[in-house]
Coordinates of C-alpha atoms in Angstrom, one line a residue:
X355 CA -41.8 -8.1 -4.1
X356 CA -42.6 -12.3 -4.9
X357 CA -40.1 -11.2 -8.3
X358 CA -37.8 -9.6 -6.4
X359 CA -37.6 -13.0 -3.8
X360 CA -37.8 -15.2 -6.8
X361 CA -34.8 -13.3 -8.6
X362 CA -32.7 -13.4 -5.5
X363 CA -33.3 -16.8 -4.4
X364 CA -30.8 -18.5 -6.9
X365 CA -27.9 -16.4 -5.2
X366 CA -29.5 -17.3 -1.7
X367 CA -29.2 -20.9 -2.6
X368 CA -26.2 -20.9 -4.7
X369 CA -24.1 -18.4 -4.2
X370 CA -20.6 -17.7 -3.4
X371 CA -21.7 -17.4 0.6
X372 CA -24.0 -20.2 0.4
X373 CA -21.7 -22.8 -0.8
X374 CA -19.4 -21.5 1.9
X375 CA -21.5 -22.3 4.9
X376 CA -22.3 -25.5 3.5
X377 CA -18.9 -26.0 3.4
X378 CA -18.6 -25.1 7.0
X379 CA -21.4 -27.0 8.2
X380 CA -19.8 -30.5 6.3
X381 CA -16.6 -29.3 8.5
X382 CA -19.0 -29.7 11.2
X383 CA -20.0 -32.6 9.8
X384 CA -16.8 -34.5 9.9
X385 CA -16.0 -32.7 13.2
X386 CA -18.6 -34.4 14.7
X387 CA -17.2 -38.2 13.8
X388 CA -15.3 -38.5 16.6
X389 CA -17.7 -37.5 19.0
X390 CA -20.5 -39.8 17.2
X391 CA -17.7 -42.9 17.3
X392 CA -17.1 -42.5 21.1
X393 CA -20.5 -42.4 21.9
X394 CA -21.1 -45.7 19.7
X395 CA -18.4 -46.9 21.5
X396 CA -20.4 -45.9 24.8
X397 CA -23.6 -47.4 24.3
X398 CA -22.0 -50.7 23.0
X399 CA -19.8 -51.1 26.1
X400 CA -23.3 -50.3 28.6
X401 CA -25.2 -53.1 25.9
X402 CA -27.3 -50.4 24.8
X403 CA -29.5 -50.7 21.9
X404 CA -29.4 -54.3 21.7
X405 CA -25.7 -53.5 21.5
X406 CA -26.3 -55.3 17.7
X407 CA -23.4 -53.4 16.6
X408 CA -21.8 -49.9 16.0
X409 CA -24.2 -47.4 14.4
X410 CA -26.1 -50.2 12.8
X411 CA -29.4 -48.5 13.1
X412 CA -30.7 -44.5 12.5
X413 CA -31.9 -45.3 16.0
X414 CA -28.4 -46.3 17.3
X415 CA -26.9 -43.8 15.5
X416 CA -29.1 -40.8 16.9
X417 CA -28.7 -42.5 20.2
X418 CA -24.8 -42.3 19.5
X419 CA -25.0 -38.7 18.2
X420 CA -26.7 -37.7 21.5
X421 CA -24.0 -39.3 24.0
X422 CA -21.5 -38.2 22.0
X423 CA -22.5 -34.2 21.7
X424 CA -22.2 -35.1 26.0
X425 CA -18.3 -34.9 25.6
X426 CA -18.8 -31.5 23.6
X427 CA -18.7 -29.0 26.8
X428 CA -14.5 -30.6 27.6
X429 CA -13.8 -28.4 24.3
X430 CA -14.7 -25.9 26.8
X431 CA -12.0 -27.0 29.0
X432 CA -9.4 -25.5 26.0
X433 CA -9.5 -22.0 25.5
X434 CA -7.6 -22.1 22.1
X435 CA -10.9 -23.6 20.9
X436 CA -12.4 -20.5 20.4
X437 CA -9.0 -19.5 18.1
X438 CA -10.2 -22.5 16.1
X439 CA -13.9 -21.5 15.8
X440 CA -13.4 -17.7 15.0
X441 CA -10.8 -18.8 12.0
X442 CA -13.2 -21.1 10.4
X443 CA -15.5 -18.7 10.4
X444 CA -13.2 -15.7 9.3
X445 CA -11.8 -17.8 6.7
X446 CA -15.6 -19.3 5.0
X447 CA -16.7 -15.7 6.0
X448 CA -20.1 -17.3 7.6
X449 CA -20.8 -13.9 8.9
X450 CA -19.5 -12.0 6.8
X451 CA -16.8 -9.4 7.1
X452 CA -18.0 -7.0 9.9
X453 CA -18.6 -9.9 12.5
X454 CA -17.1 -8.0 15.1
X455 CA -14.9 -11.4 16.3
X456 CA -11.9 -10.2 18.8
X457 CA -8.8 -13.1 18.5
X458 CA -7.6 -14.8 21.8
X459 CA -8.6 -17.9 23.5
X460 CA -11.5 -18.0 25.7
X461 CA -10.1 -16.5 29.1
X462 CA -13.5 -16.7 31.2
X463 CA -15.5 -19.9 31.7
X464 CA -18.6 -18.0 30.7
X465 CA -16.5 -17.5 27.0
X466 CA -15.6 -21.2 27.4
X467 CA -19.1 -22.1 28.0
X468 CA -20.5 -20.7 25.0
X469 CA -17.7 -22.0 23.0
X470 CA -19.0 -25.1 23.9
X471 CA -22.6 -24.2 22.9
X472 CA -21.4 -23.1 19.3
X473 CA -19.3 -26.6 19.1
X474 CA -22.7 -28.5 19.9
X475 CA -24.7 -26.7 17.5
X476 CA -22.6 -26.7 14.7
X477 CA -22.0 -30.5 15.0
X478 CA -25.4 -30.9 15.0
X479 CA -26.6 -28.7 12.3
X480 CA -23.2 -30.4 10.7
X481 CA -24.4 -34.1 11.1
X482 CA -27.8 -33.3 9.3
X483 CA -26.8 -31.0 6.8
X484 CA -23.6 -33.2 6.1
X485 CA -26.4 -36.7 6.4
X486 CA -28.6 -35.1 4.0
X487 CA -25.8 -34.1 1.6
X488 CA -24.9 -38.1 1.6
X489 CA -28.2 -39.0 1.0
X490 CA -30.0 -36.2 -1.1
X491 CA -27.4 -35.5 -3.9
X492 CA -26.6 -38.9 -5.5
X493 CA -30.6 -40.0 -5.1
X494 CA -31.6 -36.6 -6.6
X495 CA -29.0 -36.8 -9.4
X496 CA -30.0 -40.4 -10.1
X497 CA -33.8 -39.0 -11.0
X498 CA -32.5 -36.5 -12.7
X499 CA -30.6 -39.0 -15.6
X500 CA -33.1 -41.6 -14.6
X501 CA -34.8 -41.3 -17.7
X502 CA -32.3 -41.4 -20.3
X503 CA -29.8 -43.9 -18.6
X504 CA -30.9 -47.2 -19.5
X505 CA -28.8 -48.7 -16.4
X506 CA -30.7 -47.1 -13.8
X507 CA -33.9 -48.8 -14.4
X508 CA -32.7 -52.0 -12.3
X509 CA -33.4 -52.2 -8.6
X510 CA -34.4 -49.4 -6.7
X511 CA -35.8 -47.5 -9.7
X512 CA -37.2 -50.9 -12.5
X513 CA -40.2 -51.4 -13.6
X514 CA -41.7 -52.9 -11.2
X515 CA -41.3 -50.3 -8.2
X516 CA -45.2 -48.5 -8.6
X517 CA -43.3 -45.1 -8.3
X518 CA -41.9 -45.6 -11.6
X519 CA -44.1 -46.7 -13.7
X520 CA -45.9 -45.0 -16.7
X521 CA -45.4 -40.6 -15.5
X522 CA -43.0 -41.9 -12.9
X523 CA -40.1 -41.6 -15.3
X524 CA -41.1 -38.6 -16.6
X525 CA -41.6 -36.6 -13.6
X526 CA -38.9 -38.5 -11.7
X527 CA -36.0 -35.5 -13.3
X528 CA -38.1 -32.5 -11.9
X529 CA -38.4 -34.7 -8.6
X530 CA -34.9 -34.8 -8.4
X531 CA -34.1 -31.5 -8.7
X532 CA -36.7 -30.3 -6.5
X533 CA -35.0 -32.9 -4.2
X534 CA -31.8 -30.9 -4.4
X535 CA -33.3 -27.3 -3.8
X536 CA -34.7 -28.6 -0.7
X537 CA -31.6 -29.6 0.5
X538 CA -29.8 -26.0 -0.5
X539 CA -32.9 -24.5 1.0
X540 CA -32.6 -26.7 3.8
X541 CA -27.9 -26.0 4.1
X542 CA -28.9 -22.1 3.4
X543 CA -31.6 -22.0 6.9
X544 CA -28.9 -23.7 8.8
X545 CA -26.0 -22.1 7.6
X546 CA -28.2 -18.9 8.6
X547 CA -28.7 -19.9 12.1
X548 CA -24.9 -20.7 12.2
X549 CA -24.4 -17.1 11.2
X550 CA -27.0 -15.8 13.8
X551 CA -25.4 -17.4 16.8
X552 CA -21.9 -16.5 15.8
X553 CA -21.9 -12.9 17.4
X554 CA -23.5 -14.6 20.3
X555 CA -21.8 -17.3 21.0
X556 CA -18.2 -16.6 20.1
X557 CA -18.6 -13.2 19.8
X558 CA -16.6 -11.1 23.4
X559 CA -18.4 -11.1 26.2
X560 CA -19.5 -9.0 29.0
X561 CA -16.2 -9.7 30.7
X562 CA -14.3 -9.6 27.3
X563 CA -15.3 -6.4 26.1
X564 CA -14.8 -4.9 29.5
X565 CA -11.2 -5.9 29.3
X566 CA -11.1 -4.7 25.8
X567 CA -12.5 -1.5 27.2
X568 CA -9.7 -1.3 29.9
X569 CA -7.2 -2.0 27.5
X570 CA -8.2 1.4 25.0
X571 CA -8.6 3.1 28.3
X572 CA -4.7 2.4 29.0
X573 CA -3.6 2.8 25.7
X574 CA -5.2 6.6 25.6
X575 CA -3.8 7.1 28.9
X576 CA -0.3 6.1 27.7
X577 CA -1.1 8.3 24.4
X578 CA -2.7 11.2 26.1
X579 CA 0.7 10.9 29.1
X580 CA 3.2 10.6 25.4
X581 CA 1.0 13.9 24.0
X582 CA 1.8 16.2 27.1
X583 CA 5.7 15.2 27.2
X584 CA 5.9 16.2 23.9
X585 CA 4.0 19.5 24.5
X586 CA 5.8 20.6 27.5
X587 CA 9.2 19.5 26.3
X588 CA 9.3 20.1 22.8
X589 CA 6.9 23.3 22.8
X590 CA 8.7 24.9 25.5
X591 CA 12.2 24.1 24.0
X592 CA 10.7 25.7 20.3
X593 CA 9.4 28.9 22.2
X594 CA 12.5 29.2 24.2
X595 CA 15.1 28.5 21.4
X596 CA 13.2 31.3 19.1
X597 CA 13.1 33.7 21.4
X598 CA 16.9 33.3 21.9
X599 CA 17.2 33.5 18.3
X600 CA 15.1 36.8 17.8
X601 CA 16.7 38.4 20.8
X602 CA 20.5 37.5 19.4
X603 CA 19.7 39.0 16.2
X604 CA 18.4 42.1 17.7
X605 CA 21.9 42.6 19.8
X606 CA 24.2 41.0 17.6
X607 CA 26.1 44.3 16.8
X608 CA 25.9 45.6 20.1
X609 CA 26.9 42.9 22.5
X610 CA 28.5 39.7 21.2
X611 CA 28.9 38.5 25.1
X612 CA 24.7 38.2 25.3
X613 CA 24.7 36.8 21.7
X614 CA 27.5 34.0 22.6
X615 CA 25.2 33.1 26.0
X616 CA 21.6 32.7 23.8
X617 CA 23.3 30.7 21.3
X618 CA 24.9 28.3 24.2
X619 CA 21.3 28.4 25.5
X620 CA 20.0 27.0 22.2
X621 CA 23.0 24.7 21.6
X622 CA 21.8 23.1 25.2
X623 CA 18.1 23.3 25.0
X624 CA 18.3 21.5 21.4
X625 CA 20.6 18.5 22.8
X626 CA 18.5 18.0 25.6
X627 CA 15.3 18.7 23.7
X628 CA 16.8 15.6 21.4
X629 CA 17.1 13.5 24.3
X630 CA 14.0 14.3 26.0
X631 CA 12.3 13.8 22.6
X632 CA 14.3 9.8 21.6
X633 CA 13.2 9.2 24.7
X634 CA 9.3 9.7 24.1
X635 CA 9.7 7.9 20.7
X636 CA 11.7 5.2 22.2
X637 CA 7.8 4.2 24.2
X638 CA 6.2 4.6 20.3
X639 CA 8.7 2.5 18.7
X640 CA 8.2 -1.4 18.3
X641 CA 10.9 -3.5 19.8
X642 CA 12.4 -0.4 21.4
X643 CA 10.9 -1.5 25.1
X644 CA 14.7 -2.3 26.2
X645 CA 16.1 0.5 24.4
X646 CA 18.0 2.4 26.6
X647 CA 17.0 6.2 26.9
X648 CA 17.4 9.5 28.0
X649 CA 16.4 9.9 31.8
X650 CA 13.3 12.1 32.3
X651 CA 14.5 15.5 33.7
X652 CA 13.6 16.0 37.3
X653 CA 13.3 19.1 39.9
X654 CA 16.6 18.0 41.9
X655 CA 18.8 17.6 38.7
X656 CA 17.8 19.7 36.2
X657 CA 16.2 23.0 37.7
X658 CA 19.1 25.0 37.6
X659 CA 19.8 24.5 33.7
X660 CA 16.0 24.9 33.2
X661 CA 16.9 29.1 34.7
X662 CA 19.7 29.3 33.0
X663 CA 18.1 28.2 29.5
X664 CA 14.8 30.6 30.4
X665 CA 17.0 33.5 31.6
X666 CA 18.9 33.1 28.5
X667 CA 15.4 34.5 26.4
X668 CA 16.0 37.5 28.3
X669 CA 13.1 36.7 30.9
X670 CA 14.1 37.5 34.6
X671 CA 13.8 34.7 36.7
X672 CA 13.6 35.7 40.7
X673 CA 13.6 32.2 42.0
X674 CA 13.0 31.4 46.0
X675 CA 13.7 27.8 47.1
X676 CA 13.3 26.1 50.1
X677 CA 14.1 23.0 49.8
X678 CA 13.2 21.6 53.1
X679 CA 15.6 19.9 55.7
X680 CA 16.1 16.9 53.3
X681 CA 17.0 19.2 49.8
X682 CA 15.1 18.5 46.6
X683 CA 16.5 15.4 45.9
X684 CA 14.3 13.7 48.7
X685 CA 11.2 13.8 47.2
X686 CA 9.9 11.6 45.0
X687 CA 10.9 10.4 41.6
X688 CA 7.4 10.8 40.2
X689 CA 6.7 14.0 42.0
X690 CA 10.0 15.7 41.1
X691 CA 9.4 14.7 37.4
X692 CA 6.3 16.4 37.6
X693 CA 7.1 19.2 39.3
X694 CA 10.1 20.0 36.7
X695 CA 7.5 20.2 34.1
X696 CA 5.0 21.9 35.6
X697 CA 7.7 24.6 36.5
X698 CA 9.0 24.5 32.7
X699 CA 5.2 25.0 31.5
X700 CA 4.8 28.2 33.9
X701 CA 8.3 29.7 32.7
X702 CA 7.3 29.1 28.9
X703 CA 3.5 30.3 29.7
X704 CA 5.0 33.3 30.9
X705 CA 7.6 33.7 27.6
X706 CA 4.7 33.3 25.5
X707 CA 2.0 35.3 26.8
X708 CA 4.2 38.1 28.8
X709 CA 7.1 37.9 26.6
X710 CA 11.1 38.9 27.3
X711 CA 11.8 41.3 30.0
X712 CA 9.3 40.0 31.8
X713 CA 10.0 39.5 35.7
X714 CA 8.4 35.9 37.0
X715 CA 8.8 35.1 40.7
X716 CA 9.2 31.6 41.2
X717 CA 9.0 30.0 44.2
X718 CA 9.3 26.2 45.4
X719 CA 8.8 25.3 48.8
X720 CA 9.0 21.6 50.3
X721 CA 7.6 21.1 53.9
X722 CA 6.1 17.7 55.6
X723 CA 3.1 18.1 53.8
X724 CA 3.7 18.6 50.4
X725 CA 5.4 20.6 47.8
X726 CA 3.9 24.0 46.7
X727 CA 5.2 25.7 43.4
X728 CA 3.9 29.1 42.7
X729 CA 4.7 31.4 39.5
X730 CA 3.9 34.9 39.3
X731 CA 4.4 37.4 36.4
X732 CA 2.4 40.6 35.9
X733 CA -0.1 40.9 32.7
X734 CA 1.2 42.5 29.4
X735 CA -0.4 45.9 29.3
X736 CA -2.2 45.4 26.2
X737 CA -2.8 42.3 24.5
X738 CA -0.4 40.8 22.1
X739 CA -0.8 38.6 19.7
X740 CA 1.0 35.1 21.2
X741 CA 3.3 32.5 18.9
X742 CA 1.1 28.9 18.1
X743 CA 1.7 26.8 21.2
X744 CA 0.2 23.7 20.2
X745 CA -3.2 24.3 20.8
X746 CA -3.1 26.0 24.3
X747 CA -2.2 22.7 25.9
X748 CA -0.7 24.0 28.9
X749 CA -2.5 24.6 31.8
X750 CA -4.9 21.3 31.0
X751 CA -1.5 19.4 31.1
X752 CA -0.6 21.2 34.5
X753 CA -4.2 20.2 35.8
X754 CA -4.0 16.3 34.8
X755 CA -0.5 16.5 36.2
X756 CA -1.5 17.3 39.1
X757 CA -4.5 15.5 39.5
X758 CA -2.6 12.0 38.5
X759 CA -0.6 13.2 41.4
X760 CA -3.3 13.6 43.8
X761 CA -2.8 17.3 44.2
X762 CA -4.6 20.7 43.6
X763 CA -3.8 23.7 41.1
X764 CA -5.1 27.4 40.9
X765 CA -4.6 29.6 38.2
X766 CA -5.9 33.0 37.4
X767 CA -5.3 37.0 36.7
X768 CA -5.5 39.0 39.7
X769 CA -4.5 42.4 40.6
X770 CA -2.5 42.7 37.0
X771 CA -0.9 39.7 37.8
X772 CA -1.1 36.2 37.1
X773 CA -0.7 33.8 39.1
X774 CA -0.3 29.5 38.9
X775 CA -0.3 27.9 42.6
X776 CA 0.3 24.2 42.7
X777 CA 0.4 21.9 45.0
X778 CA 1.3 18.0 45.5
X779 CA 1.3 16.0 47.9
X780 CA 4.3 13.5 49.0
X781 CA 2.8 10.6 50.6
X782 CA 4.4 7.4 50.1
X783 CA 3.6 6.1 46.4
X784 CA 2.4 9.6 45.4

């Protein structure tokens, strides 16, 4: 283990990360002038410190350091600060790659507040580090060439300084360089704290990652809202259009008036399958937000072309509407949206599953409570095998429908038949 520390402690000192950090912390360093110059200016305006002069003595100069690092927390009062903090440290990688920093300002005071924090310590750490570099390096590589450079045995380092005297020249190279590992060890410890406090300090917040959370909460929403258009409109539009297909070939000898009606039905259903479908991809696309599209289909507009494409497949549509005193086109935009595809995914449940020839009783009923939609078809006798459907989609995309709307759904085989009962309600803002 001691080789294993001793073999990796030139990299710790040295390396490519090392020398990065200690390039960050002399950025702190210099970061921390203006802030040491205002507070000199401070203490020699109030006569502090004998007011002798500006940073005249390490005393005054700590004492500067300390008023100054006061003004740190109104770098809180700029919330692009953080920006400026997080691309340091992105671009010296002090934490590495997987830090786990979000971009943005810092929205909250709390974020602003430890912003500050990390400004104060890395100024501070800066300062030393940055002090110690000014000092240690040219005194360490002075001993080192001490010896051999004739020049350098004047005042501080001549013969008669005791220190170097006799040994004292000869053991003043290896004092130098341990001189200079003490530093690195010294810019590697803090450049490690540095690295610790990052995820802290500028790292998000409670606040931050619960609006982060929110965010990927309305994005799946959006996502999950895009994925059951999609399946509703596009599935039942494939499921209609090749049933039309199959059931023209079958007659196309026989009765060219039923073989001229399914291929209007899939001329139709594909040009408003197109629409419906730009229209999705117009919310995917980028710069598309103003794009004008397609409007969504609804129950007042589009329910009679909805039977005439489904009765086109050769399923039998009874349909019972009543449509209440106002007609469907009072209810509301959201609802009738709804309702038209939760009336399209009952039709195209009952293509799939009971197939052509099948009678559904349909029946939509609007009152001052609510709207109620109920489907009925009876069960195959045997079962068949169904076409894919996207991964049986339907029914959960009727339920979150529905539930979105603050309504109920029931759905289930019962005396040979099945059966699909929703109902929403049409409160104002439903």
């Amino acid at each position: 283990m001691f080789r294993a520390a001793l073999a990796a402690a030139p990299k710790a000192l040295f390396g490519g990360r090392a020398r990065r950090r200690w390039t960050h912390l002399v950025l702190g360093g210099a970061l921390a002038m203006p802030f040491l110059l205002a507070g000199s200016v401070l203490l020699v305006l109030l006569g502090v410190g004998g007011g002798t002069g500006l940073l005249d003595t390490p005393r005054n100069q700590v004492l500067s350091l300390a008023v100054g690092l006061s003004f740190v927390p109104l770098v809180a009062l700029f919330p692009v600060a953080r920006s400026v903090a997080v691309a340091a440290v992105r671009a010296l990688r002090v934490a590495g790659s997987g830090d786990g920093l979000g971009d943005g300002p810092a929205r909250s005071w709390a974020a602003r507040g430890r912003t500050s924090a990390w400004f104060a310590l890395h100024l501070v750490l800066g300062v030393a580090v940055s002090g110690a570099t000014l000092g240690v390096v040219p005194l360490g590589l002075a001993l080192v060439v001490l010896p051999p450079v004739s020049a350098l045995r004047g005042e501080p380092f001549g013969d008669s300084h005791p220190a170097f005297s006799g040994w004292g020249y000869v053991l003043a190279p290896f004092g130098g360089l341990a001189a200079l590992v003490a530093l690195a060890a010294c810019a590697a410890a803090a450049g490690a704290v540095l690295a610790r406090a990052v995820p802290v300090l500028l790292g998000p917040g409670p606040a931050d990652r619960l609006a982060a959370a929110e965010r990927r909460a309305a994005d799946l929403a959006v996502r999950n809202r895009l994925a059951r258009e999609l399946h509703d409109s596009v599935g039942h539009a494939l499921s209609a259009v090749g049933l039309q297909a199959a059931a023209a070939r079958r007659v196309l000898d026989r009765d060219p008036e039923f073989v001229r009606t399914a291929l209007t039905a899939i001329e139709e259903t594909t040009r408003r399958t197109v629409g419906e479908l730009d229209a999705v991809l117009g919310v995917l696309r980028e710069g598309d937000a103003g794009a004008p599209t397609a409007p969504a289909p609804t129950l007042a507009t589009d329910l009679d072309g909805l039977l005439r494409r489904t009765g086109a497949t050769g399923l039998r549509v009874e349909t019972a509407l009543e449509p209440g005193p106002h007609g469907l086109a009072a209810l509301p935009p959201q609802v009738s949206r709804e309702a038209y595809r939760i009336v399209q995914e009952a039709l195209g449940n009952a293509l799939r599953h009971a197939g052509t020839g099948t009678a559904v009783d349909l029946r939509v009923t609007v009152t001052a409570a609510g709207l109620e939609i109920t489907a009925e078809n009876p069960l195959p006798p045997a079962p068949r095998p169904a076409p894919r459907t996207g991964g049986g989609h339907g029914l959960p995309g009727i339920a979150d429908r529905v539930r979105l709307l603050g309504g109920t759904v029931t759905a289930g085989a019962h005396d040979g038949r099945w059966s699909l009962c929703v109902r929403l309600p049409l409160r104002d803002g439903a």
